[in-house]
Structures are given as structure tokens and as C-alpha cells.
CSV table of C-alpha atoms in Angstrom, one decimal:
chain,number,residue,atom,x,y,z
A,1,MET,CA,1.1,28.2,-14.9
A,2,ARG,CA,0.9,24.7,-13.6
A,3,GLN,CA,0.7,24.2,-9.9
A,4,ALA,CA,0.7,21.2,-7.6
A,5,GLY,CA,-2.5,20.4,-5.6
A,6,SER,CA,-3.5,17.5,-3.4
A,7,VAL,CA,-6.1,16.3,-1.0
A,8,LEU,CA,-5.9,13.6,1.6
A,9,PRO,CA,-9.2,12.9,3.3
A,10,PRO,CA,-10.0,13.0,6.1
A,11,GLY,CA,-6.7,14.6,7.2
A,12,GLN,CA,-3.0,14.5,7.7
A,13,SER,CA,-3.1,13.5,11.4
A,14,GLY,CA,-4.2,10.3,13.1
A,15,PHE,CA,-3.6,11.5,16.6
A,16,VAL,CA,-6.4,10.9,19.1
A,17,SER,CA,-5.8,11.8,22.7
A,18,ALA,CA,-6.7,9.5,25.6
A,19,ALA,CA,-9.5,11.9,26.5
A,20,GLY,CA,-10.6,12.0,22.9
A,21,LEU,CA,-11.2,8.2,22.6
A,22,THR,CA,-14.8,8.7,23.6
A,23,SER,CA,-15.4,11.9,21.6
A,24,GLY,CA,-13.2,11.2,18.6
A,25,THR,CA,-11.1,14.3,19.1
A,26,GLY,CA,-7.4,14.9,19.1
A,27,SER,CA,-5.4,16.7,16.4
A,28,PRO,CA,-7.2,19.6,14.6
A,29,HIS,CA,-6.0,17.9,11.4
A,30,LEU,CA,-8.0,14.6,11.8
A,31,GLN,CA,-10.7,15.5,9.4
A,32,ASP,CA,-9.9,19.0,8.1
A,33,GLN,CA,-9.5,17.9,4.4
A,34,THR,CA,-12.9,16.1,4.2
A,35,SER,CA,-14.7,19.2,3.0
A,36,LEU,CA,-12.1,19.8,0.3
A,37,PHE,CA,-12.6,16.3,-1.0
A,38,LEU,CA,-16.4,16.5,-0.9
A,39,ASN,CA,-16.3,19.7,-3.0
A,40,PHE,CA,-13.8,18.3,-5.5
A,41,ASP,CA,-11.2,20.8,-4.4
A,42,PHE,CA,-7.5,20.7,-3.6
A,43,LYS,CA,-5.1,22.4,-1.2
A,44,PRO,CA,-1.8,24.0,-2.5
A,45,SER,CA,1.0,21.4,-2.6
A,46,GLY,CA,3.9,23.4,-4.0
A,47,PHE,CA,7.1,23.6,-2.1
A,48,GLY,CA,7.5,26.1,0.8
A,49,GLN,CA,3.9,26.5,2.1
A,50,PRO,CA,4.1,28.8,5.2
A,51,GLY,CA,3.4,27.6,8.7
A,52,ALA,CA,4.6,26.9,12.2
A,53,THR,CA,8.2,25.8,12.6
A,54,GLU,CA,9.9,23.4,15.0
A,55,GLU,CA,13.4,22.0,15.2
A,56,PRO,CA,13.5,18.6,16.8
A,57,LYS,CA,17.3,18.6,16.7
A,58,ALA,CA,20.2,20.6,15.2
A,59,GLY,CA,20.1,20.5,11.4
A,60,VAL,CA,16.4,19.6,11.2
A,61,LYS,CA,13.5,22.0,10.6
A,62,ILE,CA,9.9,21.1,10.2
A,63,VAL,CA,7.3,23.6,8.9
A,64,ARG,CA,3.6,22.6,9.1
A,65,ASP,CA,1.1,24.4,7.0
A,66,LYS,CA,-2.5,25.2,8.0
A,67,PHE,CA,-3.5,21.6,7.2
A,68,GLY,CA,-0.7,20.2,9.4
A,69,MET,CA,1.3,18.9,6.4
A,70,PRO,CA,5.0,18.7,7.4
A,71,ALA,CA,7.8,20.2,5.2
A,72,VAL,CA,11.1,18.8,6.4
A,73,THR,CA,14.4,20.4,5.7
A,74,GLY,CA,17.7,18.8,6.7
A,75,ALA,CA,21.3,20.1,6.7
A,76,THR,CA,22.3,16.6,5.4
A,77,GLU,CA,20.3,13.9,3.7
A,78,ALA,CA,20.4,11.9,6.9
A,79,ASP,CA,18.9,14.9,8.8
A,80,ALA,CA,16.2,15.2,6.2
A,81,TRP,CA,15.1,11.6,6.6
A,82,PHE,CA,15.4,11.8,10.4
A,83,GLY,CA,13.0,14.7,10.2
A,84,ALA,CA,10.7,12.7,7.9
A,85,GLY,CA,10.5,9.8,10.4
A,86,TYR,CA,10.0,12.3,13.3
A,87,ALA,CA,7.1,14.0,11.6
A,88,VAL,CA,5.4,10.8,10.4
A,89,ALA,CA,5.6,9.5,14.0
A,90,GLN,CA,4.0,12.6,15.3
A,91,ASP,CA,1.1,12.2,12.9
A,92,ARG,CA,0.7,8.4,12.8
A,93,MET,CA,2.3,6.9,15.9
A,94,PHE,CA,-0.4,4.4,16.6
A,95,GLN,CA,-0.8,3.6,12.9
A,96,LEU,CA,2.9,2.7,12.8
A,97,GLU,CA,2.3,0.2,15.6
A,98,LEU,CA,-0.7,-1.3,13.8
A,99,PHE,CA,1.3,-1.5,10.5
A,100,ARG,CA,4.3,-3.4,12.0
A,101,ARG,CA,2.0,-5.8,13.9
A,102,ALA,CA,-0.2,-6.4,10.8
A,103,THR,CA,2.8,-7.0,8.6
A,104,GLN,CA,4.5,-9.4,11.0
A,105,GLY,CA,1.4,-11.4,12.1
A,106,ARG,CA,1.0,-9.9,15.6
A,107,LEU,CA,-2.2,-7.9,15.3
A,108,ALA,CA,-4.5,-10.3,17.2
A,109,GLU,CA,-2.3,-9.7,20.3
A,110,ILE,CA,-3.9,-6.3,20.8
A,111,LEU,CA,-7.1,-6.4,18.7
A,112,GLY,CA,-8.4,-9.8,19.5
A,113,LYS,CA,-9.2,-13.1,17.9
A,114,ASP,CA,-11.0,-11.6,14.9
A,115,TYR,CA,-7.6,-10.8,13.5
A,116,VAL,CA,-6.1,-14.3,13.9
A,117,ASP,CA,-6.8,-15.1,10.2
A,118,ASP,CA,-5.0,-12.0,9.1
A,119,ASP,CA,-2.0,-12.9,11.2
A,120,ILE,CA,-1.9,-16.4,9.8
A,121,VAL,CA,-1.8,-14.9,6.2
A,122,ALA,CA,1.0,-12.5,7.2
A,123,ARG,CA,3.1,-15.3,8.8
A,124,ARG,CA,2.4,-17.7,5.9
A,125,ASP,CA,2.8,-15.5,2.9
A,126,TYR,CA,5.5,-13.0,3.8
A,127,TYR,CA,9.0,-13.4,5.4
A,128,THR,CA,10.3,-14.3,8.8
A,129,GLY,CA,12.3,-11.8,10.9
A,130,PRO,CA,15.7,-13.4,10.0
A,131,GLU,CA,14.8,-13.4,6.3
A,132,LEU,CA,14.0,-9.7,6.5
A,133,ASP,CA,17.3,-9.1,8.2
A,134,ALA,CA,19.1,-10.9,5.4
A,135,PHE,CA,17.4,-8.6,2.8
A,136,ILE,CA,18.4,-5.5,4.8
A,137,ALA,CA,22.0,-6.7,5.0
A,138,LYS,CA,22.1,-6.8,1.2
A,139,ALA,CA,20.5,-3.3,0.7
A,140,ARG,CA,22.3,-0.5,-1.1
A,141,PRO,CA,24.4,1.5,1.4
A,142,ASP,CA,22.7,4.8,0.6
A,143,LEU,CA,19.2,3.3,1.0
A,144,LEU,CA,20.3,1.6,4.3
A,145,ARG,CA,21.6,5.0,5.7
A,146,ARG,CA,18.3,6.6,4.7
A,147,THR,CA,16.2,4.0,6.4
A,148,GLU,CA,18.4,4.2,9.5
A,149,ALA,CA,17.9,7.9,9.7
A,150,TYR,CA,14.2,7.5,9.2
A,151,ARG,CA,14.1,4.9,12.0
A,152,ASP,CA,16.0,7.2,14.3
A,153,GLY,CA,13.5,10.0,13.7
A,154,ILE,CA,10.6,7.8,14.6
A,155,ASN,CA,12.3,6.6,17.7
A,156,ALA,CA,13.1,10.2,18.7
A,157,TRP,CA,9.4,11.0,18.8
A,158,PHE,CA,8.6,7.7,20.5
A,159,ALA,CA,11.0,8.7,23.3
A,160,GLU,CA,9.3,12.0,23.7
A,161,ALA,CA,5.8,10.4,23.8
A,162,ARG,CA,6.8,7.9,26.4
A,163,LEU,CA,7.8,10.8,28.7
A,164,ASP,CA,4.8,13.0,28.0
A,165,PRO,CA,1.3,11.4,28.2
A,166,SER,CA,-0.2,14.3,26.2
A,167,LYS,CA,1.8,13.2,23.2
A,168,LEU,CA,0.8,9.6,23.5
A,169,PRO,CA,-2.1,8.4,21.3
A,170,GLY,CA,-4.9,7.1,23.5
A,171,GLU,CA,-5.2,3.8,21.6
A,172,PHE,CA,-2.0,2.4,23.1
A,173,ALA,CA,-3.4,2.2,26.6
A,174,ALA,CA,-6.9,1.2,25.3
A,175,VAL,CA,-5.7,-1.9,23.5
A,176,GLY,CA,-2.9,-2.8,25.9
A,177,ALA,CA,0.0,-2.0,23.5
A,178,LEU,CA,2.3,-0.6,26.2
A,179,PRO,CA,5.2,-0.4,26.6
A,180,ILE,CA,6.0,0.8,23.1
A,181,PRO,CA,9.2,-0.8,21.6
A,182,ASP,CA,11.5,1.2,19.4
A,183,TRP,CA,11.0,1.1,15.6
A,184,THR,CA,13.6,-1.1,13.8
A,185,LEU,CA,14.9,-1.6,10.3
A,186,ARG,CA,13.0,-4.9,10.3
A,187,ASP,CA,9.8,-3.0,10.9
A,188,SER,CA,10.3,-0.8,7.9
A,189,ALA,CA,11.2,-3.8,5.8
A,190,SER,CA,8.1,-5.7,6.8
A,191,VAL,CA,5.9,-2.8,5.9
A,192,GLY,CA,7.7,-2.5,2.5
A,193,VAL,CA,7.2,-6.1,1.8
A,194,PHE,CA,3.5,-5.9,2.6
A,195,LEU,CA,3.0,-2.9,0.2
A,196,ALA,CA,4.9,-4.7,-2.6
A,197,ARG,CA,2.9,-7.8,-2.1
A,198,THR,CA,-0.6,-6.3,-1.8
A,199,VAL,CA,-0.8,-3.1,-3.8
A,200,PRO,CA,-0.3,-4.9,-7.2
A,201,SER,CA,-2.1,-8.1,-6.1
A,202,GLY,CA,-5.1,-9.7,-7.8
A,203,ASP,CA,-6.5,-13.0,-8.8
A,204,GLY,CA,-7.7,-12.3,-12.4
A,205,LEU,CA,-11.4,-12.5,-11.5
A,206,GLU,CA,-11.3,-16.3,-12.0
A,207,LEU,CA,-14.7,-17.1,-10.5
A,208,ASP,CA,-16.4,-14.4,-12.7
A,209,ASN,CA,-14.6,-15.8,-15.7
A,210,ALA,CA,-15.8,-19.3,-14.9
A,211,ARG,CA,-19.4,-18.1,-14.6
A,212,ALA,CA,-19.1,-16.2,-17.9
A,213,LEU,CA,-17.6,-19.2,-19.7
A,214,LYS,CA,-20.5,-21.4,-18.4
A,215,GLY,CA,-23.1,-18.9,-19.3
A,216,LEU,CA,-21.9,-17.6,-22.7
A,217,GLY,CA,-20.2,-20.6,-24.2
A,218,SER,CA,-16.7,-20.9,-25.4
A,219,ARG,CA,-17.0,-19.1,-28.7
A,220,ILE,CA,-18.7,-15.9,-27.3
A,221,PHE,CA,-16.4,-15.9,-24.3
A,222,ASP,CA,-13.3,-16.1,-26.5
A,223,LYS,CA,-14.6,-13.1,-28.5
A,224,LEU,CA,-15.2,-11.0,-25.3
A,225,LEU,CA,-12.1,-12.1,-23.4
A,226,PRO,CA,-9.6,-13.4,-26.0
A,227,LEU,CA,-6.3,-14.9,-24.9
A,228,ARG,CA,-4.5,-12.9,-27.6
A,229,VAL,CA,-5.5,-9.7,-29.4
A,230,PRO,CA,-4.0,-8.8,-32.8
A,231,GLY,CA,-1.8,-5.7,-32.5
A,232,GLN,CA,-1.9,-5.7,-28.8
A,233,VAL,CA,0.6,-3.3,-27.2
A,234,GLY,CA,2.4,-5.0,-24.3
A,235,THR,CA,4.0,-3.3,-21.3
A,236,VAL,CA,7.4,-4.7,-22.3
A,237,PRO,CA,8.7,-3.3,-25.6
A,238,PRO,CA,9.3,-6.0,-28.3
A,239,GLU,CA,13.0,-5.0,-28.6
A,240,ASN,CA,13.5,-6.1,-24.9
A,241,GLY,CA,12.5,-9.7,-25.7
A,242,ALA,CA,9.5,-12.0,-25.5
A,243,PHE,CA,8.3,-13.4,-22.2
A,244,PRO,CA,5.6,-15.9,-22.8
A,245,GLY,CA,3.6,-17.3,-19.9
A,246,ARG,CA,4.3,-20.8,-21.1
A,247,PRO,CA,7.6,-20.9,-23.0
A,248,GLY,CA,7.3,-23.4,-25.9
A,249,ARG,CA,3.5,-23.7,-25.9
A,250,THR,CA,2.0,-23.6,-29.3
A,251,ARG,CA,-1.2,-22.0,-30.4
A,252,LYS,CA,-2.6,-25.5,-31.1
A,253,GLN,CA,-1.8,-26.5,-27.6
A,254,GLU,CA,-3.5,-23.4,-26.2
A,255,GLN,CA,-6.7,-24.2,-28.2
A,256,LYS,CA,-6.7,-27.8,-26.9
A,257,ALA,CA,-6.2,-26.5,-23.3
A,258,TYR,CA,-9.1,-24.1,-23.8
A,259,VAL,CA,-11.4,-27.0,-24.8
A,260,GLN,CA,-10.3,-29.0,-21.8
A,261,SER,CA,-10.9,-25.9,-19.5
A,262,ARG,CA,-14.5,-25.5,-20.8
A,263,LYS,CA,-15.3,-29.1,-20.1
A,264,PHE,CA,-13.7,-28.8,-16.6
A,265,VAL,CA,-15.7,-25.6,-15.7
A,266,ASP,CA,-18.9,-27.2,-16.9
A,267,GLY,CA,-18.5,-29.8,-14.2
A,268,LEU,CA,-17.8,-27.4,-11.4
A,269,HIS,CA,-20.4,-26.3,-8.8
A,270,LEU,CA,-19.5,-22.7,-8.5
A,271,PRO,CA,-20.2,-20.9,-5.2
A,272,ALA,CA,-22.9,-18.3,-5.0
A,273,ARG,CA,-21.6,-14.8,-4.9
A,274,ASP,CA,-22.5,-14.3,-1.2
A,275,GLN,CA,-20.4,-17.4,-0.4
A,276,GLU,CA,-17.2,-16.1,-1.9
A,277,LEU,CA,-14.2,-15.1,0.1
A,278,ALA,CA,-15.0,-12.7,3.0
A,279,GLY,CA,-13.5,-9.3,2.7
A,280,SER,CA,-14.1,-8.8,-1.0
A,281,SER,CA,-14.8,-5.2,-1.5
A,282,GLY,CA,-16.6,-5.5,-4.8
A,283,ILE,CA,-15.9,-3.0,-7.6
A,284,GLY,CA,-13.2,-0.5,-6.9
A,285,GLY,CA,-10.5,1.3,-8.8
A,286,SER,CA,-8.2,4.2,-9.1
A,287,ASN,CA,-7.2,6.5,-11.9
A,288,MET,CA,-4.2,8.3,-13.4
A,289,TRP,CA,-3.8,10.3,-16.6
A,290,ALA,CA,-1.5,12.9,-18.1
A,291,VAL,CA,-2.6,15.8,-20.3
A,292,LYS,CA,-0.1,17.3,-22.7
A,293,GLY,CA,0.1,21.1,-22.5
A,294,ALA,CA,-0.2,23.4,-25.5
A,295,ALA,CA,3.1,25.0,-24.8
A,296,GLY,CA,4.9,21.8,-23.9
A,297,GLY,CA,5.1,19.8,-20.7
A,298,ALA,CA,2.1,18.0,-19.2
A,299,THR,CA,-0.2,17.9,-16.2
A,300,LEU,CA,-0.6,14.7,-14.2
A,301,PHE,CA,-3.8,13.8,-12.4
A,302,ASN,CA,-3.7,10.8,-10.0
A,303,GLY,CA,-6.4,9.4,-7.7
A,304,PRO,CA,-5.3,6.3,-5.9
A,305,GLN,CA,-8.8,5.8,-4.4
A,306,LEU,CA,-7.8,4.2,-1.1
A,307,GLY,CA,-11.2,4.2,0.5
A,308,TYR,CA,-12.1,6.1,3.7
A,309,SER,CA,-10.5,5.6,7.0
A,310,ILE,CA,-9.2,7.6,10.0
A,311,PRO,CA,-6.3,7.9,9.6
A,312,GLU,CA,-5.9,7.4,5.9
A,313,LEU,CA,-3.5,4.6,4.8
A,314,PHE,CA,-1.2,7.2,3.3
A,315,VAL,CA,0.5,10.2,4.9
A,316,GLU,CA,1.7,13.4,3.1
A,317,LEU,CA,5.3,14.6,3.4
A,318,GLU,CA,7.7,17.2,2.0
A,319,VAL,CA,11.4,16.5,2.2
A,320,HIS,CA,14.4,18.8,1.4
A,321,GLY,CA,18.1,18.1,1.7
A,322,PRO,CA,21.3,18.3,-0.4
A,323,GLY,CA,20.2,17.3,-3.9
A,324,LEU,CA,16.7,16.3,-2.6
A,325,ASP,CA,13.5,18.2,-3.1
A,326,VAL,CA,10.3,16.1,-3.1
A,327,ARG,CA,6.7,16.2,-1.9
A,328,GLY,CA,4.0,13.6,-2.0
A,329,PHE,CA,2.5,10.6,-0.3
A,330,THR,CA,3.8,7.4,1.3
A,331,ALA,CA,2.8,4.7,3.7
A,332,PRO,CA,3.9,5.3,7.3
A,333,GLY,CA,7.0,3.3,8.1
A,334,VAL,CA,8.9,3.4,4.7
A,335,PRO,CA,11.2,6.3,3.7
A,336,VAL,CA,10.0,6.7,0.1
A,337,ILE,CA,7.6,9.1,-1.7
A,338,GLY,CA,5.4,6.7,-3.6
A,339,LEU,CA,3.5,9.4,-5.5
A,340,GLY,CA,4.3,13.1,-5.7
A,341,HIS,CA,6.6,15.5,-7.4
A,342,ASN,CA,10.0,17.2,-7.3
A,343,GLY,CA,10.9,20.5,-9.0
A,344,LYS,CA,10.5,19.1,-12.5
A,345,VAL,CA,8.3,16.0,-12.8
A,346,ALA,CA,5.4,14.3,-11.0
A,347,TRP,CA,4.6,10.6,-10.7
A,348,GLY,CA,1.6,8.7,-9.5
A,349,LEU,CA,0.5,5.3,-8.2
A,350,THR,CA,-2.5,3.0,-8.8
A,351,SER,CA,-3.2,-0.6,-8.0
A,352,GLY,CA,-1.7,-2.9,-10.6
A,353,LEU,CA,-3.8,-5.9,-9.7
A,354,SER,CA,-1.5,-8.3,-11.5
A,355,ASP,CA,-3.0,-11.8,-11.9
A,356,GLU,CA,-0.5,-13.6,-9.8
A,357,ASP,CA,-2.9,-15.5,-7.5
A,358,ASP,CA,-4.4,-18.7,-8.8
A,359,LEU,CA,-7.7,-20.3,-7.7
A,360,TYR,CA,-7.9,-24.1,-7.6
A,361,ALA,CA,-10.9,-26.4,-7.6
A,362,GLU,CA,-10.0,-29.6,-5.7
A,363,GLU,CA,-11.9,-32.8,-5.4
A,364,LEU,CA,-12.2,-33.5,-1.7
A,365,LYS,CA,-11.6,-36.9,-0.1
A,366,GLY,CA,-13.0,-36.6,3.4
A,367,GLU,CA,-12.8,-33.5,5.4
A,368,GLU,CA,-9.0,-32.9,5.4
A,369,SER,CA,-7.8,-34.4,2.1
A,370,TYR,CA,-8.1,-33.8,-1.6
A,371,GLU,CA,-7.3,-35.9,-4.7
A,372,PHE,CA,-3.8,-35.2,-6.1
A,373,LYS,CA,-3.2,-36.0,-9.8
């Protein structure tokens, strides 16, 4: 019999009390899944794990198992997502604040000048507040109602925490992030945009490719990293059409461009590896595979490999409502289950690392200008 299992190191909660800032204490679920992870073990993740029950409002019930993982049941779909927002805020209230600041270019306001560069990227590469509002206005009505309910659940917990210091994470006072504004639809949209832009993002290892081309020569490089592979299976089925990177470009033109590229790379002074962009994490990765069962069906294994942080970037959640039964993981701030299962199927998530970022080598003319064309 197949069963669902999961592990989220170090733990479900990110709550650290004001008194616990010096000792690193707070919720008992800060690090209680670390030992599972280190022993290659999982906790049960099927529906209906037993635990303590609370009802934040009529029509909403939250049951937390022994690892603090919340299972939310709502009388209506709106109640279900209200409870989801409420539970996530309980577990990750300060992380929600960090996420909305990071995705809107306001993190340096509370964490200092070291985060100015990150704020510049967020303001330059993502969307303005009015642009996000315009996207929200065009959202499907059912998704808008879901996000509104999720927002209301977050704000219900925010209101409780403002009145009870024991429920307020100690980081808010420590970094001067008080008073705490309500969560908004714009905040959820900005977190969603950030995830969509960064999870599948990559640059194609262009510096490594340039070094390999210079070191190996064009013929060997083309054999190891060919532009085209006979019989290659694309992610878009042929019957859905062809989508060439350069429509109308011939193979002869590709070969000519390859010769030009080799000559261009030969003339470049490539930076040493320790001079490359700060923040590069080196080799990383995640994994996902499905194993077909002998009697039909399949088992899905998924390891997103997010790295270690307290709290973890993802949060675990179970949600039940009319026509809705789902459990899995999501980023705090967005009402979706990015990887998880319902009663019939499971799905996963790994970094796509699409090659949509391009690296340019420019010939400088003075300190602030470069040669164009």
C-alpha cells in the first residue's frame, strides 16, 4: 500500500519569541524534523493526522499533528483558505514580512545597507505596485476570492499578535519593523511574481561554456555540447508546432555564427572564478522521479533541495473544503500547493533553471560608458 511521507527540515514553525532571540528558542517545532532528515526518514503525510484542534472562527477548524503541521478544514472554500492563511501566519509571521519586503525592494529598511543591492534588483526587475494591482484586477474571479480569503486569514492572526506580545515574533521589535501593516493582495502578488521569476531562472553557465570553448577548441566543444542532437526529444510535442530560437535562421548561418563566436571568445579576458558574481552557490540541484508500480499506479519521489535555513523557505499545509482535499508545500504568502498530493495524484517541483538570462561582454570607453555597435 502506497502512503504519503514528507520531511521539512528543520521544522514547520519559524516562531522565535522575544525572550528566545538570545537563546534561539520559541516554537517546539523550530527544528524537530532535523533528525528525520539526517536519518533519511519521513513523517506520515496522509490526510487526517491526529492532533490538537483550534477553531479561529466559525466554519474553520485547524488540527496540528505532533510536528505542528496544520490540517485546515473549511465549511466553504473561502473558509478553507482563510484557515490556510491563518495557520501560515501563525507559523511564519516574520517570514511573511521578510518576503513582502524582499519582493518589493524594501528589505534594507529593516536589515541594513547590505541589502540595498537586493532591493535594487527587486525594484528594477519586477513590477511596480500599480502594475501588480493591474494584474490582480484581471485575475480569475475564483482565484481572486481564494487570495482574498487567504489574506483575511493572515490578517486575523496579525490582529491577534498585535494585541498579545506572547504571539508576536521577537524579530519585529529587534529590527524595528513595528507597527505591522496588514497583508494585502499586492503582497501575495509580489511574492508570486518573485517565485515565478527566480525558481526557474538561470544563465546557461555562459562563463563556464566560454572557458570550455577556449580550452577545448571548437570541434571538441561542439561534440560535448552540441547545439542540436539527432533524435532529441523536446519538451513541446512536435504536433504542437515548432518554436525555433531564431525563426528563419539556417544551419549554415548557425555554423557561421559559431565560428564568429569562437573568434570573439578567444579575445576575451575571462574573470577568474573567485571574481565571478557574488552570491553564486556553486553546484546544486534537486531531484524528482516516478516509479511505476507492479499492479499499476506509480510512486513519486521529490526532493526540491532548498538548502538549510530557519525557517525553511517552504511551509507545509493541508487544506480541505467542498471539492478540495490537498496537502503539500508552498511559499508563505501565496495560496497554492506547489508540490504535494490530493486523494488520487501527487506532483512535485524542481528548479527549471531556464536559460533566459544573457551575459554580455562590453568594450568599455571610460568608467561609465561602453561601445555600442
